[in-house]
């Protein structure tokens, strides 16, 4: 069975997201832990969580994916920004314990000038100060498009971070199809080779989720502009090969395409039709 969902608004709580997911034929979903630009998160609502967990169990929603605010920059040269990233992630990870066994994805960060090496040190230091063997959440590093000074534009950069993390069993990777395409991995014409490269550099066992997006821009553009499924330069055919690839087909896929729920419903329907076909 295809595990597929999309990014949903978290403003009305977990139960509301679960219901929206089921209404568009999704069996998982992604959401921001708080305003994507950062700021204070709403208090957790134990009644909402309890109702959500019951609903999720009844309708077969398994793992879900939380996304950190994209303004977090654990690689910043500015110590107050790094401190903010760390405190926000610490708070998010505490909140994730209300729904144990899920994933928490974040953008590694941008080094804004001081260099990849320094940025990678800051990111792994932060992770080492936060991750514990007891936590019930796996933290995922997202593959990035390489816009500006983004870290995570290559599998090697992610490997470098993972190598320095001590609680190794709580760290994984989320591969974003738009981002890897934009960073220069040709998943349209050389999917097998890209997967093989991921496996030899990072290891496929680290790959826990896929952000399934088309891209408005050509291979290697380093832009990061998501397109609707089949309306970008990756194409529907290539995305269908991705969801059906033997090394990937068991993973959860999350759409982050420019859509409202009804647009997501259509994409989910198309992809389900093409799964296993
Ligand atoms: Fe992201
Ligand atoms: Fe993404
Ligand atoms: Zn993106």
mmCIF file of C-alpha atoms and ligand atoms in Angstrom:
data_model
loop_
_atom_site.group_PDB
_atom_site.id
_atom_site.type_symbol
_atom_site.label_atom_id
_atom_site.label_comp_id
_atom_site.label_asym_id
_atom_site.label_seq_id
_atom_site.Cartn_x
_atom_site.Cartn_y
_atom_site.Cartn_z
ATOM 1 C CA UNK A 1 0.000 0.000 0.000
ATOM 2 C CA UNK A 2 1.198 3.479 -0.838
ATOM 3 C CA UNK A 3 1.800 5.648 2.224
ATOM 4 C CA UNK A 4 1.032 9.148 1.076
ATOM 5 C CA UNK A 5 -0.031 12.452 2.522
ATOM 6 C CA UNK A 6 0.588 16.124 2.181
ATOM 7 C CA UNK A 7 1.469 19.172 4.184
ATOM 8 C CA UNK A 8 -1.510 20.359 6.270
ATOM 9 C CA UNK A 9 -2.174 23.392 8.422
ATOM 10 C CA UNK A 10 -1.776 22.629 12.118
ATOM 11 C CA UNK A 11 -3.799 25.656 13.277
ATOM 12 C CA UNK A 12 -6.839 23.587 14.293
ATOM 13 C CA UNK A 13 -4.942 20.808 16.017
ATOM 14 C CA UNK A 14 -4.158 17.143 15.462
ATOM 15 C CA UNK A 15 -7.673 15.721 15.179
ATOM 16 C CA UNK A 16 -8.543 18.286 12.496
ATOM 17 C CA UNK A 17 -5.412 17.326 10.516
ATOM 18 C CA UNK A 18 -6.256 13.640 10.833
ATOM 19 C CA UNK A 19 -9.767 14.270 9.547
ATOM 20 C CA UNK A 20 -8.532 16.375 6.632
ATOM 21 C CA UNK A 21 -6.004 13.683 5.731
ATOM 22 C CA UNK A 22 -8.667 10.975 5.633
ATOM 23 C CA UNK A 23 -11.041 13.226 3.661
ATOM 24 C CA UNK A 24 -8.483 13.506 0.842
ATOM 25 C CA UNK A 25 -7.622 9.794 0.916
ATOM 26 C CA UNK A 26 -4.243 10.318 2.572
ATOM 27 C CA UNK A 27 -2.962 7.918 5.224
ATOM 28 C CA UNK A 28 -0.329 10.209 6.712
ATOM 29 C CA UNK A 29 0.417 13.959 6.767
ATOM 30 C CA UNK A 30 3.048 16.572 7.506
ATOM 31 C CA UNK A 31 2.571 19.738 9.560
ATOM 32 C CA UNK A 32 4.539 22.630 11.027
ATOM 33 C CA UNK A 33 5.126 22.358 14.765
ATOM 34 C CA UNK A 34 4.500 26.100 15.039
ATOM 35 C CA UNK A 35 4.342 29.148 12.793
ATOM 36 C CA UNK A 36 6.797 28.300 9.976
ATOM 37 C CA UNK A 37 8.561 31.607 10.640
ATOM 38 C CA UNK A 38 9.238 30.564 14.225
ATOM 39 C CA UNK A 39 7.743 32.085 17.333
ATOM 40 C CA UNK A 40 5.862 30.558 20.203
ATOM 41 C CA UNK A 41 3.974 27.307 19.707
ATOM 42 C CA UNK A 42 0.425 26.873 20.948
ATOM 43 C CA UNK A 43 0.097 24.835 24.135
ATOM 44 C CA UNK A 44 -0.416 21.134 23.582
ATOM 45 C CA UNK A 45 -4.024 20.096 24.050
ATOM 46 C CA UNK A 46 -4.118 16.637 25.671
ATOM 47 C CA UNK A 47 -7.803 16.128 24.770
ATOM 48 C CA UNK A 48 -7.089 16.860 21.114
ATOM 49 C CA UNK A 49 -4.112 14.487 21.157
ATOM 50 C CA UNK A 50 -6.140 11.726 22.780
ATOM 51 C CA UNK A 51 -8.942 12.099 20.239
ATOM 52 C CA UNK A 52 -6.424 12.242 17.412
ATOM 53 C CA UNK A 53 -4.652 9.052 18.520
ATOM 54 C CA UNK A 54 -7.967 7.220 18.669
ATOM 55 C CA UNK A 55 -8.939 8.554 15.238
ATOM 56 C CA UNK A 56 -5.539 7.713 13.745
ATOM 57 C CA UNK A 57 -5.749 4.198 15.080
ATOM 58 C CA UNK A 58 -9.253 3.700 13.706
ATOM 59 C CA UNK A 59 -8.462 5.064 10.233
ATOM 60 C CA UNK A 60 -4.986 3.637 9.862
ATOM 61 C CA UNK A 61 -2.823 6.750 10.060
ATOM 62 C CA UNK A 62 0.539 5.503 11.204
ATOM 63 C CA UNK A 63 3.616 7.663 11.351
ATOM 64 C CA UNK A 64 3.299 11.376 10.779
ATOM 65 C CA UNK A 65 5.974 13.933 10.002
ATOM 66 C CA UNK A 66 6.467 17.180 11.869
ATOM 67 C CA UNK A 67 8.410 19.944 10.126
ATOM 68 C CA UNK A 68 10.467 22.474 12.091
ATOM 69 C CA UNK A 69 10.013 26.168 11.275
ATOM 70 C CA UNK A 70 12.170 26.888 8.232
ATOM 71 C CA UNK A 71 13.677 29.974 9.845
ATOM 72 C CA UNK A 72 15.656 27.834 12.301
ATOM 73 C CA UNK A 73 19.317 28.129 11.500
ATOM 74 C CA UNK A 74 21.460 25.827 13.578
ATOM 75 C CA UNK A 75 24.437 26.658 11.316
ATOM 76 C CA UNK A 76 24.363 30.413 11.844
ATOM 77 C CA UNK A 77 27.535 32.300 12.707
ATOM 78 C CA UNK A 78 25.404 34.302 15.161
ATOM 79 C CA UNK A 79 25.265 32.538 18.520
ATOM 80 C CA UNK A 80 21.879 34.014 19.443
ATOM 81 C CA UNK A 81 20.336 32.517 16.282
ATOM 82 C CA UNK A 82 21.907 29.149 17.080
ATOM 83 C CA UNK A 83 20.553 29.404 20.609
ATOM 84 C CA UNK A 84 17.091 30.152 19.225
ATOM 85 C CA UNK A 85 17.288 27.129 16.911
ATOM 86 C CA UNK A 86 18.329 24.888 19.773
ATOM 87 C CA UNK A 87 15.640 26.101 22.187
ATOM 88 C CA UNK A 88 12.946 25.794 19.536
ATOM 89 C CA UNK A 89 13.975 22.280 18.604
ATOM 90 C CA UNK A 90 14.232 21.260 22.256
ATOM 91 C CA UNK A 91 10.684 22.469 22.831
ATOM 92 C CA UNK A 92 9.443 20.764 19.642
ATOM 93 C CA UNK A 93 10.997 17.456 20.640
ATOM 94 C CA UNK A 94 9.292 17.619 24.043
ATOM 95 C CA UNK A 95 5.984 18.237 22.295
ATOM 96 C CA UNK A 96 6.596 15.354 19.903
ATOM 97 C CA UNK A 97 6.621 12.987 22.880
ATOM 98 C CA UNK A 98 2.838 13.437 23.109
ATOM 99 C CA UNK A 99 2.627 11.451 19.867
ATOM 100 C CA UNK A 100 5.478 8.956 20.218
ATOM 101 C CA UNK A 101 7.152 7.176 17.338
ATOM 102 C CA UNK A 102 6.988 9.906 14.713
ATOM 103 C CA UNK A 103 9.453 11.896 12.634
ATOM 104 C CA UNK A 104 10.704 15.465 13.005
ATOM 105 C CA UNK A 105 12.224 16.989 9.881
ATOM 106 C CA UNK A 106 14.391 20.098 9.761
ATOM 107 C CA UNK A 107 16.482 22.086 7.290
ATOM 108 C CA UNK A 108 20.098 21.693 8.432
ATOM 109 C CA UNK A 109 20.747 25.421 8.016
ATOM 110 C CA UNK A 110 22.745 27.983 6.069
ATOM 111 C CA UNK A 111 26.312 28.831 6.951
ATOM 112 C CA UNK A 112 25.946 32.392 5.599
ATOM 113 C CA UNK A 113 29.597 32.931 4.930
ATOM 114 C CA UNK A 114 31.660 31.208 7.589
ATOM 115 C CA UNK A 115 31.905 28.016 5.531
ATOM 116 C CA UNK A 116 30.311 24.569 5.262
ATOM 117 C CA UNK A 117 32.721 22.996 7.740
ATOM 118 C CA UNK A 118 31.894 25.484 10.531
ATOM 119 C CA UNK A 119 28.189 25.162 9.758
ATOM 120 C CA UNK A 120 28.302 21.379 9.967
ATOM 121 C CA UNK A 121 30.063 21.584 13.342
ATOM 122 C CA UNK A 122 27.352 23.863 14.727
ATOM 123 C CA UNK A 123 24.544 21.609 13.455
ATOM 124 C CA UNK A 124 26.041 18.450 14.911
ATOM 125 C CA UNK A 125 26.814 20.211 18.219
ATOM 126 C CA UNK A 126 23.181 21.220 18.477
ATOM 127 C CA UNK A 127 21.976 17.707 17.711
ATOM 128 C CA UNK A 128 24.356 16.252 20.275
ATOM 129 C CA UNK A 129 23.009 18.616 22.920
ATOM 130 C CA UNK A 130 19.406 17.580 22.170
ATOM 131 C CA UNK A 131 19.130 13.951 21.097
ATOM 132 C CA UNK A 132 18.730 11.303 23.788
ATOM 133 C CA UNK A 133 18.499 7.523 23.475
ATOM 134 C CA UNK A 134 15.190 7.702 25.397
ATOM 135 C CA UNK A 135 13.353 10.003 23.013
ATOM 136 C CA UNK A 136 10.632 8.435 20.879
ATOM 137 C CA UNK A 137 11.102 10.671 17.850
ATOM 138 C CA UNK A 138 13.545 10.263 14.985
ATOM 139 C CA UNK A 139 14.993 13.546 13.746
ATOM 140 C CA UNK A 140 15.409 13.847 9.977
ATOM 141 C CA UNK A 141 17.824 16.052 8.079
ATOM 142 C CA UNK A 142 16.265 17.288 4.844
ATOM 143 C CA UNK A 143 18.194 17.213 1.574
ATOM 144 C CA UNK A 144 18.434 20.834 0.398
ATOM 145 C CA UNK A 145 18.426 22.560 -2.991
ATOM 146 C CA UNK A 146 21.656 24.461 -2.330
ATOM 147 C CA UNK A 147 20.067 27.882 -2.455
ATOM 148 C CA UNK A 148 22.483 30.508 -1.105
ATOM 149 C CA UNK A 149 24.713 28.874 1.506
ATOM 150 C CA UNK A 150 22.356 26.029 2.451
ATOM 151 C CA UNK A 151 24.007 22.997 4.004
ATOM 152 C CA UNK A 152 22.692 19.608 2.911
ATOM 153 C CA UNK A 153 23.019 20.248 -0.816
ATOM 154 C CA UNK A 154 24.950 16.998 -1.212
ATOM 155 C CA UNK A 155 24.667 13.557 0.352
ATOM 156 C CA UNK A 156 28.256 14.006 1.591
ATOM 157 C CA UNK A 157 27.304 17.053 3.676
ATOM 158 C CA UNK A 158 24.485 15.140 5.368
ATOM 159 C CA UNK A 159 26.784 12.186 5.937
ATOM 160 C CA UNK A 160 29.271 14.512 7.593
ATOM 161 C CA UNK A 161 26.601 15.702 10.067
ATOM 162 C CA UNK A 162 25.351 12.171 10.787
ATOM 163 C CA UNK A 163 28.905 10.956 11.406
ATOM 164 C CA UNK A 164 29.288 13.453 14.230
ATOM 165 C CA UNK A 165 25.982 12.691 15.961
ATOM 166 C CA UNK A 166 26.378 10.396 18.941
ATOM 167 C CA UNK A 167 22.788 9.160 19.374
ATOM 168 C CA UNK A 168 23.008 7.636 15.943
ATOM 169 C CA UNK A 169 19.765 5.640 16.139
ATOM 170 C CA UNK A 170 17.649 8.815 16.367
ATOM 171 C CA UNK A 171 18.892 10.495 13.210
ATOM 172 C CA UNK A 172 17.704 9.931 9.647
ATOM 173 C CA UNK A 173 17.162 11.700 6.338
ATOM 174 C CA UNK A 174 14.139 13.029 4.449
ATOM 175 C CA UNK A 175 14.777 13.261 0.720
ATOM 176 C CA UNK A 176 12.982 16.106 -1.071
ATOM 177 C CA UNK A 177 12.663 15.341 -4.798
ATOM 178 C CA UNK A 178 12.513 19.024 -5.803
ATOM 179 C CA UNK A 179 15.550 19.824 -3.679
ATOM 180 C CA UNK A 180 17.803 16.986 -4.876
ATOM 181 C CA UNK A 181 16.864 17.780 -8.484
ATOM 182 C CA UNK A 182 17.638 21.451 -7.928
ATOM 183 C CA UNK A 183 20.917 20.552 -6.273
ATOM 184 C CA UNK A 184 21.956 18.526 -9.328
ATOM 185 C CA UNK A 185 20.951 14.879 -8.735
ATOM 186 C CA UNK A 186 19.315 13.649 -11.924
ATOM 187 C CA UNK A 187 16.405 11.628 -10.556
ATOM 188 C CA UNK A 188 14.685 11.872 -13.954
ATOM 189 C CA UNK A 189 17.257 10.132 -16.146
ATOM 190 C CA UNK A 190 19.470 8.406 -13.565
ATOM 191 C CA UNK A 191 17.264 7.417 -10.634
ATOM 192 C CA UNK A 192 19.039 4.104 -9.976
ATOM 193 C CA UNK A 193 22.431 5.801 -9.889
ATOM 194 C CA UNK A 194 21.200 8.527 -7.518
ATOM 195 C CA UNK A 195 19.717 5.923 -5.163
ATOM 196 C CA UNK A 196 22.926 3.929 -5.350
ATOM 197 C CA UNK A 197 24.916 7.051 -4.546
ATOM 198 C CA UNK A 198 22.649 7.813 -1.579
ATOM 199 C CA UNK A 199 23.185 4.272 -0.371
ATOM 200 C CA UNK A 200 26.946 4.349 -0.663
ATOM 201 C CA UNK A 201 27.355 7.823 0.881
ATOM 202 C CA UNK A 202 24.660 7.831 3.601
ATOM 203 C CA UNK A 203 23.099 4.355 3.604
ATOM 204 C CA UNK A 204 19.512 3.651 2.558
ATOM 205 C CA UNK A 205 18.603 2.568 6.085
ATOM 206 C CA UNK A 206 18.831 6.269 7.066
ATOM 207 C CA UNK A 207 16.208 7.267 4.520
ATOM 208 C CA UNK A 208 12.901 7.549 6.384
ATOM 209 C CA UNK A 209 10.656 9.807 4.297
ATOM 210 C CA UNK A 210 10.293 11.464 0.901
ATOM 211 C CA UNK A 211 8.991 14.951 0.132
ATOM 212 C CA UNK A 212 7.390 14.339 -3.249
ATOM 213 C CA UNK A 213 7.440 17.560 -5.246
ATOM 214 C CA UNK A 214 7.871 18.582 -8.837
ATOM 215 C CA UNK A 215 10.261 21.478 -9.529
ATOM 216 C CA UNK A 216 9.706 24.663 -11.516
ATOM 217 C CA UNK A 217 13.388 24.772 -12.421
ATOM 218 C CA UNK A 218 15.912 22.705 -14.383
ATOM 219 C CA UNK A 219 18.398 20.229 -12.940
ATOM 220 C CA UNK A 220 21.014 21.962 -10.787
ATOM 221 C CA UNK A 221 19.202 25.325 -10.668
ATOM 222 C CA UNK A 222 19.621 25.675 -6.851
ATOM 223 C CA UNK A 223 16.305 27.513 -6.675
ATOM 224 C CA UNK A 224 13.836 25.476 -4.557
ATOM 225 C CA UNK A 225 10.509 26.362 -6.159
ATOM 226 C CA UNK A 226 8.057 23.490 -5.855
ATOM 227 C CA UNK A 227 5.639 22.719 -8.699
ATOM 228 C CA UNK A 228 2.465 20.643 -8.742
ATOM 229 C CA UNK A 229 2.919 16.963 -9.580
ATOM 230 C CA UNK A 230 3.431 16.664 -13.342
ATOM 231 C CA UNK A 231 3.558 20.415 -13.906
ATOM 232 C CA UNK A 232 7.268 20.901 -13.400
ATOM 233 C CA UNK A 233 10.564 19.803 -14.871
ATOM 234 C CA UNK A 234 10.667 16.476 -13.024
ATOM 235 C CA UNK A 235 7.403 15.227 -14.624
ATOM 236 C CA UNK A 236 4.720 12.788 -13.533
ATOM 237 C CA UNK A 237 6.503 9.796 -15.107
ATOM 238 C CA UNK A 238 9.678 10.355 -13.108
ATOM 239 C CA UNK A 239 7.727 10.845 -9.864
ATOM 240 C CA UNK A 240 5.785 7.638 -10.563
ATOM 241 C CA UNK A 241 9.086 5.790 -10.995
ATOM 242 C CA UNK A 242 10.169 7.161 -7.619
ATOM 243 C CA UNK A 243 7.098 5.964 -5.669
ATOM 244 C CA UNK A 244 7.410 2.555 -7.315
ATOM 245 C CA UNK A 245 11.165 2.105 -6.958
ATOM 246 C CA UNK A 246 11.923 -1.073 -4.982
ATOM 247 C CA UNK A 247 14.288 0.841 -2.673
ATOM 248 C CA UNK A 248 11.726 3.575 -1.967
ATOM 249 C CA UNK A 249 8.203 2.212 -2.361
ATOM 250 C CA UNK A 250 7.810 1.291 1.334
ATOM 251 C CA UNK A 251 8.583 4.869 2.470
ATOM 252 C CA UNK A 252 6.018 7.527 3.374
ATOM 253 C CA UNK A 253 5.623 10.208 0.673
ATOM 254 C CA UNK A 254 4.606 13.780 1.515
ATOM 255 C CA UNK A 255 3.398 16.280 -1.056
ATOM 256 C CA UNK A 256 4.544 19.871 -0.525
ATOM 257 C CA UNK A 257 3.154 21.088 -3.810
ATOM 258 C CA UNK A 258 1.419 24.470 -4.144
ATOM 259 C CA UNK A 259 -2.107 23.178 -3.438
ATOM 260 C CA UNK A 260 -5.133 23.441 -1.202
ATOM 261 C CA UNK A 261 -6.605 20.169 0.110
ATOM 262 C CA UNK A 262 -8.713 19.572 -3.037
ATOM 263 C CA UNK A 263 -5.621 19.891 -5.241
ATOM 264 C CA UNK A 264 -3.764 17.474 -2.977
ATOM 265 C CA UNK A 265 -6.702 15.053 -3.199
ATOM 266 C CA UNK A 266 -6.316 14.961 -6.992
ATOM 267 C CA UNK A 267 -2.562 14.364 -6.803
ATOM 268 C CA UNK A 268 -3.053 11.598 -4.248
ATOM 269 C CA UNK A 269 -5.644 9.962 -6.481
ATOM 270 C CA UNK A 270 -3.344 10.047 -9.516
ATOM 271 C CA UNK A 271 -0.361 8.687 -7.578
ATOM 272 C CA UNK A 272 -2.402 5.914 -5.977
ATOM 273 C CA UNK A 273 -3.597 4.877 -9.424
ATOM 274 C CA UNK A 274 -0.013 4.730 -10.664
ATOM 275 C CA UNK A 275 1.341 2.880 -7.638
ATOM 276 C CA UNK A 276 2.245 -0.705 -8.335
ATOM 277 C CA UNK A 277 0.987 -0.310 -11.901
HETATM 278 FE FE1 LIG B 1 11.392 21.410 4.177
HETATM 279 FE FE1 LIG B 2 10.717 19.611 1.589
HETATM 280 ZN ZN1 LIG B 3 11.583 23.233 -0.760
#
